[in-house]
Amino acid sequence: MRVVLTGGRGMLSSAIARAWQTERPGDKIIRLTREDADLTNAADARRALANAQPDLLIHAAAKVGGIAANVADPAGFLMDNLLIDTSVLRAATDLGVRDLVYVGSSCMYPKDYRQPLVETDILAAPLEPTNEGYAIAKIAAAKYCEYASQQFGLNYRVIVPSNLYGPGDDYATGRSHLVAAAIAKTHAAKIAGAGSVEVWGDGTARREFTFVDDVARWLATATGDMAEWPAMLNVGAGRDHTVLEIHQIAARVTGWEGEFELQPERPAGMRQKLMDSGEAKKRGWRPTTSLENGMRIAYEAFLAREAEQQQEGTRV
């Protein structure tokens, strides 16, 4: 089978490629990157998919970022993701791609709604303002997958992962999500000998984070019966932690000893968005990596990448 991954260098697609080689070594993995196609361009997306000829398309490409990035550029997060998804999904439909997994986001859920969140809660109440643009784009694409499946007899299904983290995460200031940001900040504080690290919000907001390799392994083994999946599946670890707890775990992982300065005047996003992943569990979803173990693995990969970049700089 020919499996095409958009966002080919991203954290999730990279993890899927690794898992697929282990679980289904006979399949051909094709990773589409920015160098292969500008997915905001419909003609580029169509050409790339026509050349790749996927039997299964896993669409993970997106413009993503943390709270600061979303607050700074809501128009960009809305429009760029609408363009990416419109280009890819229309091309897939026109080219007759029968099986597609669209990677949604827990940001699609309403602000401060019931816990845990179930798939039918999407569009039940207003969204969290700090990432509304991104969420609207992801909801639109998820609804297209539902409509296309019903109208054209396709197997276009949506997975809604909780926040993901792991090897290959984005640690850039202003773009990174919470786990990556906490690792990067405490690591930098350790190197600089700093005694404190700032934490946006009052530290009590709760987040569910899932190790990316757990999701990747499940996708590699579960996509054979996609026709039997419901339109949408939550995929989460099943446990959440406070923002402060996540920073405290990062401090243990990086070996930094200092104090956290809470900033309650800063935006913290939704108070909680723990998901019910019961439907995915019926289809073999069994996450096995604890947050602390996963963050240790992520930090080891972070250090390895930093060492590699330093060596490259020395060679130059």
Tab-separated table of C-alpha atoms in Angstrom:
chain	number	residue	atom	x	y	z
A	1	MET	CA	0.000	0.000	0.000
A	2	ARG	CA	1.148	3.541	-0.780
A	3	VAL	CA	0.763	5.762	2.290
A	4	VAL	CA	1.213	9.511	1.818
A	5	LEU	CA	1.900	11.778	4.786
A	6	THR	CA	1.483	15.528	4.466
A	7	GLY	CA	3.550	17.675	6.795
A	8	GLY	CA	6.242	15.101	6.125
A	9	ARG	CA	8.907	16.627	8.367
A	10	GLY	CA	6.535	17.447	11.210
A	11	MET	CA	6.563	15.695	14.559
A	12	LEU	CA	3.497	13.518	13.924
A	13	SER	CA	4.302	12.523	10.337
A	14	SER	CA	7.876	11.691	11.313
A	15	ALA	CA	6.592	9.469	14.121
A	16	ILE	CA	4.079	7.800	11.789
A	17	ALA	CA	6.836	7.059	9.279
A	18	ARG	CA	8.943	5.446	12.022
A	19	ALA	CA	6.029	3.375	13.312
A	20	TRP	CA	4.922	2.280	9.857
A	21	GLN	CA	8.380	0.947	9.015
A	22	THR	CA	8.182	-1.232	12.120
A	23	GLU	CA	4.554	-2.332	11.989
A	24	ARG	CA	3.985	-2.511	8.208
A	25	PRO	CA	7.385	-2.692	6.502
A	26	GLY	CA	5.878	-3.845	3.210
A	27	ASP	CA	4.059	-0.547	2.622
A	28	LYS	CA	5.603	2.415	0.821
A	29	ILE	CA	5.701	5.657	2.832
A	30	ILE	CA	5.795	8.940	0.916
A	31	ARG	CA	6.397	12.057	3.016
A	32	LEU	CA	5.313	15.307	1.371
A	33	THR	CA	7.248	18.344	2.604
A	34	ARG	CA	7.227	22.057	1.785
A	35	GLU	CA	9.941	21.389	-0.780
A	36	ASP	CA	7.619	18.956	-2.600
A	37	ALA	CA	4.586	21.251	-2.668
A	38	ASP	CA	3.130	24.456	-1.297
A	39	LEU	CA	-0.092	23.004	0.066
A	40	THR	CA	-1.735	26.416	0.283
A	41	ASN	CA	-1.651	26.313	-3.528
A	42	ALA	CA	-4.390	24.105	-5.009
A	43	ALA	CA	-2.458	23.301	-8.188
A	44	ASP	CA	0.658	22.342	-6.214
A	45	ALA	CA	-1.334	20.093	-3.890
A	46	ARG	CA	-3.100	18.381	-6.770
A	47	ARG	CA	0.156	17.783	-8.655
A	48	ALA	CA	1.865	16.334	-5.583
A	49	LEU	CA	-0.987	13.940	-4.787
A	50	ALA	CA	-1.386	12.911	-8.432
A	51	ASN	CA	2.308	12.015	-8.536
A	52	ALA	CA	2.200	10.177	-5.197
A	53	GLN	CA	-0.950	8.148	-5.992
A	54	PRO	CA	-1.876	7.374	-2.373
A	55	ASP	CA	-3.946	4.395	-1.306
A	56	LEU	CA	-4.116	6.052	2.107
A	57	LEU	CA	-3.556	9.753	2.773
A	58	ILE	CA	-2.804	10.929	6.309
A	59	HIS	CA	-3.204	14.685	6.254
A	60	ALA	CA	-1.201	16.130	9.146
A	61	ALA	CA	0.085	19.331	7.519
A	62	ALA	CA	-1.065	22.501	9.259
A	63	LYS	CA	0.056	25.878	10.474
A	64	VAL	CA	0.382	25.300	14.211
A	65	GLY	CA	1.621	27.177	17.253
A	66	GLY	CA	1.097	27.885	20.918
A	67	ILE	CA	-1.088	30.501	22.582
A	68	ALA	CA	1.261	33.398	21.856
A	69	ALA	CA	1.444	32.587	18.146
A	70	ASN	CA	-2.329	32.147	17.824
A	71	VAL	CA	-3.061	35.397	19.641
A	72	ALA	CA	-0.570	37.286	17.464
A	73	ASP	CA	-1.849	35.966	14.115
A	74	PRO	CA	-5.461	34.697	14.210
A	75	ALA	CA	-6.011	35.723	10.573
A	76	GLY	CA	-3.003	33.710	9.437
A	77	PHE	CA	-3.971	30.634	11.428
A	78	LEU	CA	-7.480	30.770	9.962
A	79	MET	CA	-6.617	31.495	6.339
A	80	ASP	CA	-3.460	29.394	5.962
A	81	ASN	CA	-5.150	26.320	7.410
A	82	LEU	CA	-8.267	26.849	5.294
A	83	LEU	CA	-6.075	27.058	2.197
A	84	ILE	CA	-4.027	23.971	3.110
A	85	ASP	CA	-7.062	21.844	3.887
A	86	THR	CA	-9.125	23.037	0.928
A	87	SER	CA	-6.262	22.297	-1.468
A	88	VAL	CA	-5.480	18.850	-0.067
A	89	LEU	CA	-9.021	17.612	0.560
A	90	ARG	CA	-10.394	18.793	-2.785
A	91	ALA	CA	-7.444	17.233	-4.625
A	92	ALA	CA	-7.893	13.950	-2.739
A	93	THR	CA	-11.591	13.841	-3.594
A	94	ASP	CA	-11.075	14.728	-7.268
A	95	LEU	CA	-8.275	12.167	-7.644
A	96	GLY	CA	-10.372	9.390	-6.141
A	97	VAL	CA	-8.359	8.823	-2.949
A	98	ARG	CA	-10.672	6.505	-1.034
A	99	ASP	CA	-9.044	6.359	2.422
A	100	LEU	CA	-7.982	9.507	4.288
A	101	VAL	CA	-7.207	10.338	7.903
A	102	TYR	CA	-7.510	14.021	8.756
A	103	VAL	CA	-5.654	15.148	11.873
A	104	GLY	CA	-7.872	17.521	13.821
A	105	SER	CA	-7.179	19.227	17.139
A	106	SER	CA	-8.642	19.388	20.627
A	107	CYS	CA	-8.863	23.163	20.006
A	108	MET	CA	-11.981	22.307	17.972
A	109	TYR	CA	-13.919	21.787	21.212
A	110	PRO	CA	-15.948	24.507	22.963
A	111	LYS	CA	-14.448	26.652	25.674
A	112	ASP	CA	-14.960	25.465	29.268
A	113	TYR	CA	-17.448	22.771	28.280
A	114	ARG	CA	-18.260	19.524	30.096
A	115	GLN	CA	-15.463	17.099	30.949
A	116	PRO	CA	-14.492	14.755	29.488
A	117	LEU	CA	-15.269	15.985	25.982
A	118	VAL	CA	-16.957	13.638	23.510
A	119	GLU	CA	-16.956	13.930	19.741
A	120	THR	CA	-20.527	15.255	19.535
A	121	ASP	CA	-19.560	18.287	21.662
A	122	ILE	CA	-17.937	20.015	18.672
A	123	LEU	CA	-20.014	23.075	17.645
A	124	ALA	CA	-22.102	22.753	20.815
A	125	ALA	CA	-20.905	26.085	22.311
A	126	PRO	CA	-18.516	29.019	21.635
A	127	LEU	CA	-14.813	28.370	21.057
A	128	GLU	CA	-11.821	29.493	23.094
A	129	PRO	CA	-10.987	33.002	21.757
A	130	THR	CA	-7.194	32.605	21.904
A	131	ASN	CA	-7.185	29.937	19.168
A	132	GLU	CA	-10.550	30.504	17.510
A	133	GLY	CA	-9.132	31.116	14.017
A	134	TYR	CA	-7.219	27.843	14.010
A	135	ALA	CA	-10.171	25.947	15.484
A	136	ILE	CA	-12.639	27.240	12.878
A	137	ALA	CA	-10.361	26.078	10.052
A	138	LYS	CA	-9.966	22.611	11.599
A	139	ILE	CA	-13.716	22.257	12.180
A	140	ALA	CA	-14.442	23.229	8.562
A	141	ALA	CA	-12.081	20.538	7.275
A	142	ALA	CA	-13.499	17.940	9.660
A	143	LYS	CA	-17.022	18.674	8.434
A	144	TYR	CA	-15.849	18.360	4.814
A	145	CYS	CA	-14.495	14.885	5.598
A	146	GLU	CA	-17.865	13.927	7.060
A	147	TYR	CA	-19.798	15.322	4.080
A	148	ALA	CA	-17.470	13.781	1.477
A	149	SER	CA	-17.761	10.364	3.105
A	150	GLN	CA	-21.553	10.545	3.081
A	151	GLN	CA	-21.896	12.073	-0.377
A	152	PHE	CA	-19.214	10.180	-2.322
A	153	GLY	CA	-18.899	6.908	-0.390
A	154	LEU	CA	-15.356	7.666	0.780
A	155	ASN	CA	-13.597	6.660	3.993
A	156	TYR	CA	-12.539	10.129	5.162
A	157	ARG	CA	-12.170	9.988	8.917
A	158	VAL	CA	-11.026	12.541	11.508
A	159	ILE	CA	-8.832	11.867	14.519
A	160	VAL	CA	-8.782	14.484	17.264
A	161	PRO	CA	-5.553	14.056	19.212
A	162	SER	CA	-5.020	15.787	22.493
A	163	ASN	CA	-1.980	18.055	22.537
A	164	LEU	CA	0.953	16.018	21.247
A	165	TYR	CA	4.618	16.084	22.255
A	166	GLY	CA	7.745	14.018	21.681
A	167	PRO	CA	10.831	13.770	19.458
A	168	GLY	CA	10.769	16.336	16.657
A	169	ASP	CA	8.661	18.877	18.571
A	170	ASP	CA	9.011	22.590	17.800
A	171	TYR	CA	10.913	24.355	20.586
A	172	ALA	CA	11.082	27.803	18.990
A	173	THR	CA	10.102	30.686	21.265
A	174	GLY	CA	6.594	31.912	20.472
A	175	ARG	CA	5.701	28.871	18.327
A	176	SER	CA	6.065	25.972	20.714
A	177	HIS	CA	3.246	24.264	22.582
A	178	LEU	CA	3.223	23.881	26.351
A	179	VAL	CA	5.397	20.771	26.863
A	180	ALA	CA	8.036	21.889	24.369
A	181	ALA	CA	7.987	25.412	25.780
A	182	ALA	CA	8.392	24.122	29.343
A	183	ILE	CA	11.332	21.925	28.330
A	184	ALA	CA	12.999	24.729	26.365
A	185	LYS	CA	12.518	27.324	29.126
A	186	THR	CA	13.787	25.143	31.970
A	187	HIS	CA	16.726	23.944	29.863
A	188	ALA	CA	17.655	27.542	29.006
A	189	ALA	CA	17.336	28.511	32.679
A	190	LYS	CA	19.643	25.647	33.650
A	191	ILE	CA	22.278	26.678	31.093
A	192	ALA	CA	22.040	30.351	32.104
A	193	GLY	CA	21.971	29.646	35.828
A	194	ALA	CA	18.657	31.502	36.108
A	195	GLY	CA	16.715	31.170	39.346
A	196	SER	CA	13.214	31.627	37.938
A	197	VAL	CA	11.045	30.840	34.912
A	198	GLU	CA	7.836	32.617	33.928
A	199	VAL	CA	4.599	30.632	33.508
A	200	TRP	CA	1.637	32.203	31.706
A	201	GLY	CA	-1.612	32.142	33.694
A	202	ASP	CA	-2.100	31.072	37.292
A	203	GLY	CA	-0.826	27.546	36.638
A	204	THR	CA	-4.139	25.797	37.336
A	205	ALA	CA	-5.397	25.321	33.751
A	206	ARG	CA	-5.296	21.626	32.865
A	207	ARG	CA	-3.996	20.018	29.661
A	208	GLU	CA	-4.040	16.477	28.275
A	209	PHE	CA	-0.803	15.627	26.478
A	210	THR	CA	-0.233	12.418	24.507
A	211	PHE	CA	3.130	11.017	23.415
A	212	VAL	CA	3.332	11.249	19.644
A	213	ASP	CA	4.792	7.760	19.132
A	214	ASP	CA	1.794	6.198	20.900
A	215	VAL	CA	-0.530	7.843	18.356
A	216	ALA	CA	1.726	6.861	15.460
A	217	ARG	CA	1.856	3.190	16.447
A	218	TRP	CA	-1.907	3.065	16.796
A	219	LEU	CA	-2.457	4.595	13.358
A	220	ALA	CA	-0.066	2.107	11.783
A	221	THR	CA	-2.073	-0.801	13.168
A	222	ALA	CA	-5.658	0.528	13.187
A	223	THR	CA	-6.205	2.074	9.761
A	224	GLY	CA	-6.978	-1.245	8.072
A	225	ASP	CA	-10.660	-1.049	9.081
A	226	MET	CA	-11.288	2.677	8.583
A	227	ALA	CA	-14.588	1.994	6.848
A	228	GLU	CA	-15.918	0.866	10.247
A	229	TRP	CA	-14.744	3.969	12.110
A	230	PRO	CA	-17.177	6.707	13.129
A	231	ALA	CA	-16.695	10.092	11.453
A	232	MET	CA	-14.499	11.354	14.295
A	233	LEU	CA	-12.348	9.756	16.998
A	234	ASN	CA	-10.766	11.372	20.047
A	235	VAL	CA	-7.239	10.106	20.676
A	236	GLY	CA	-5.887	11.170	24.058
A	237	ALA	CA	-3.860	9.884	26.987
A	238	GLY	CA	-6.910	9.891	29.257
A	239	ARG	CA	-5.265	11.986	31.972
A	240	ASP	CA	-4.526	15.689	32.259
A	241	HIS	CA	-2.133	17.799	34.335
A	242	THR	CA	-2.050	21.403	35.434
A	243	VAL	CA	0.177	23.841	33.574
A	244	LEU	CA	2.285	24.199	36.703
A	245	GLU	CA	2.655	20.412	37.067
A	246	ILE	CA	3.866	20.195	33.473
A	247	HIS	CA	6.508	22.828	34.174
A	248	GLN	CA	7.536	20.993	37.344
A	249	ILE	CA	7.960	17.762	35.377
A	250	ALA	CA	10.038	19.666	32.814
A	251	ALA	CA	12.271	20.939	35.623
A	252	ARG	CA	12.853	17.385	36.877
A	253	VAL	CA	13.564	16.152	33.356
A	254	THR	CA	16.038	18.929	32.515
A	255	GLY	CA	17.607	19.015	35.968
A	256	TRP	CA	16.844	22.686	36.592
A	257	GLU	CA	16.273	23.796	40.185
A	258	GLY	CA	14.516	27.108	40.543
A	259	GLU	CA	11.208	28.869	41.118
A	260	PHE	CA	8.274	29.413	38.776
A	261	GLU	CA	6.809	32.913	38.503
A	262	LEU	CA	3.095	32.645	37.735
A	263	GLN	CA	1.632	35.396	35.541
A	264	PRO	CA	-2.147	35.368	36.043
A	265	GLU	CA	-2.537	38.459	33.856
A	266	ARG	CA	-1.335	36.474	30.822
A	267	PRO	CA	-3.766	34.351	28.710
A	268	ALA	CA	-3.914	30.693	29.685
A	269	GLY	CA	-6.491	29.397	27.185
A	270	MET	CA	-9.204	26.898	28.105
A	271	ARG	CA	-9.430	25.865	31.749
A	272	GLN	CA	-9.595	22.181	30.831
A	273	LYS	CA	-10.111	20.030	27.738
A	274	LEU	CA	-9.789	16.411	28.760
A	275	MET	CA	-11.244	14.124	26.094
A	276	ASP	CA	-13.127	10.837	26.209
A	277	SER	CA	-11.261	8.462	23.877
A	278	GLY	CA	-13.636	5.546	24.363
A	279	GLU	CA	-14.427	5.131	20.659
A	280	ALA	CA	-10.727	4.881	19.787
A	281	LYS	CA	-10.208	2.376	22.595
A	282	LYS	CA	-12.781	0.115	20.923
A	283	ARG	CA	-10.384	0.147	17.971
A	284	GLY	CA	-7.230	-0.725	19.845
A	285	TRP	CA	-6.094	2.641	21.208
A	286	ARG	CA	-3.875	1.921	24.229
A	287	PRO	CA	-1.455	4.747	25.115
A	288	THR	CA	1.428	3.407	27.204
A	289	THR	CA	3.803	6.338	27.770
A	290	SER	CA	3.500	8.416	30.942
A	291	LEU	CA	3.992	12.159	30.632
A	292	GLU	CA	7.255	12.164	32.581
A	293	ASN	CA	8.749	9.247	30.628
A	294	GLY	CA	7.672	10.809	27.352
A	295	MET	CA	9.154	14.164	28.317
A	296	ARG	CA	12.454	12.470	29.154
A	297	ILE	CA	12.515	10.899	25.697
A	298	ALA	CA	11.616	14.255	24.148
A	299	TYR	CA	14.377	16.018	26.085
A	300	GLU	CA	16.962	13.447	24.988
A	301	ALA	CA	15.945	14.083	21.376
A	302	PHE	CA	16.110	17.850	22.013
A	303	LEU	CA	19.672	17.559	23.350
A	304	ALA	CA	20.718	15.329	20.464
A	305	ARG	CA	19.368	17.856	17.960
A	306	GLU	CA	21.151	20.728	19.721
A	307	ALA	CA	24.436	18.808	19.628
A	308	GLU	CA	23.934	18.057	15.950
A	309	GLN	CA	23.270	21.717	15.182
A	310	GLN	CA	26.399	22.756	17.100
A	311	GLN	CA	28.467	20.282	15.100
A	312	GLU	CA	27.008	21.585	11.850
A	313	GLY	CA	27.873	25.130	12.926
A	314	THR	CA	31.425	24.080	13.738
A	315	ARG	CA	31.845	22.462	10.313
A	316	VAL	CA	30.583	25.617	8.586
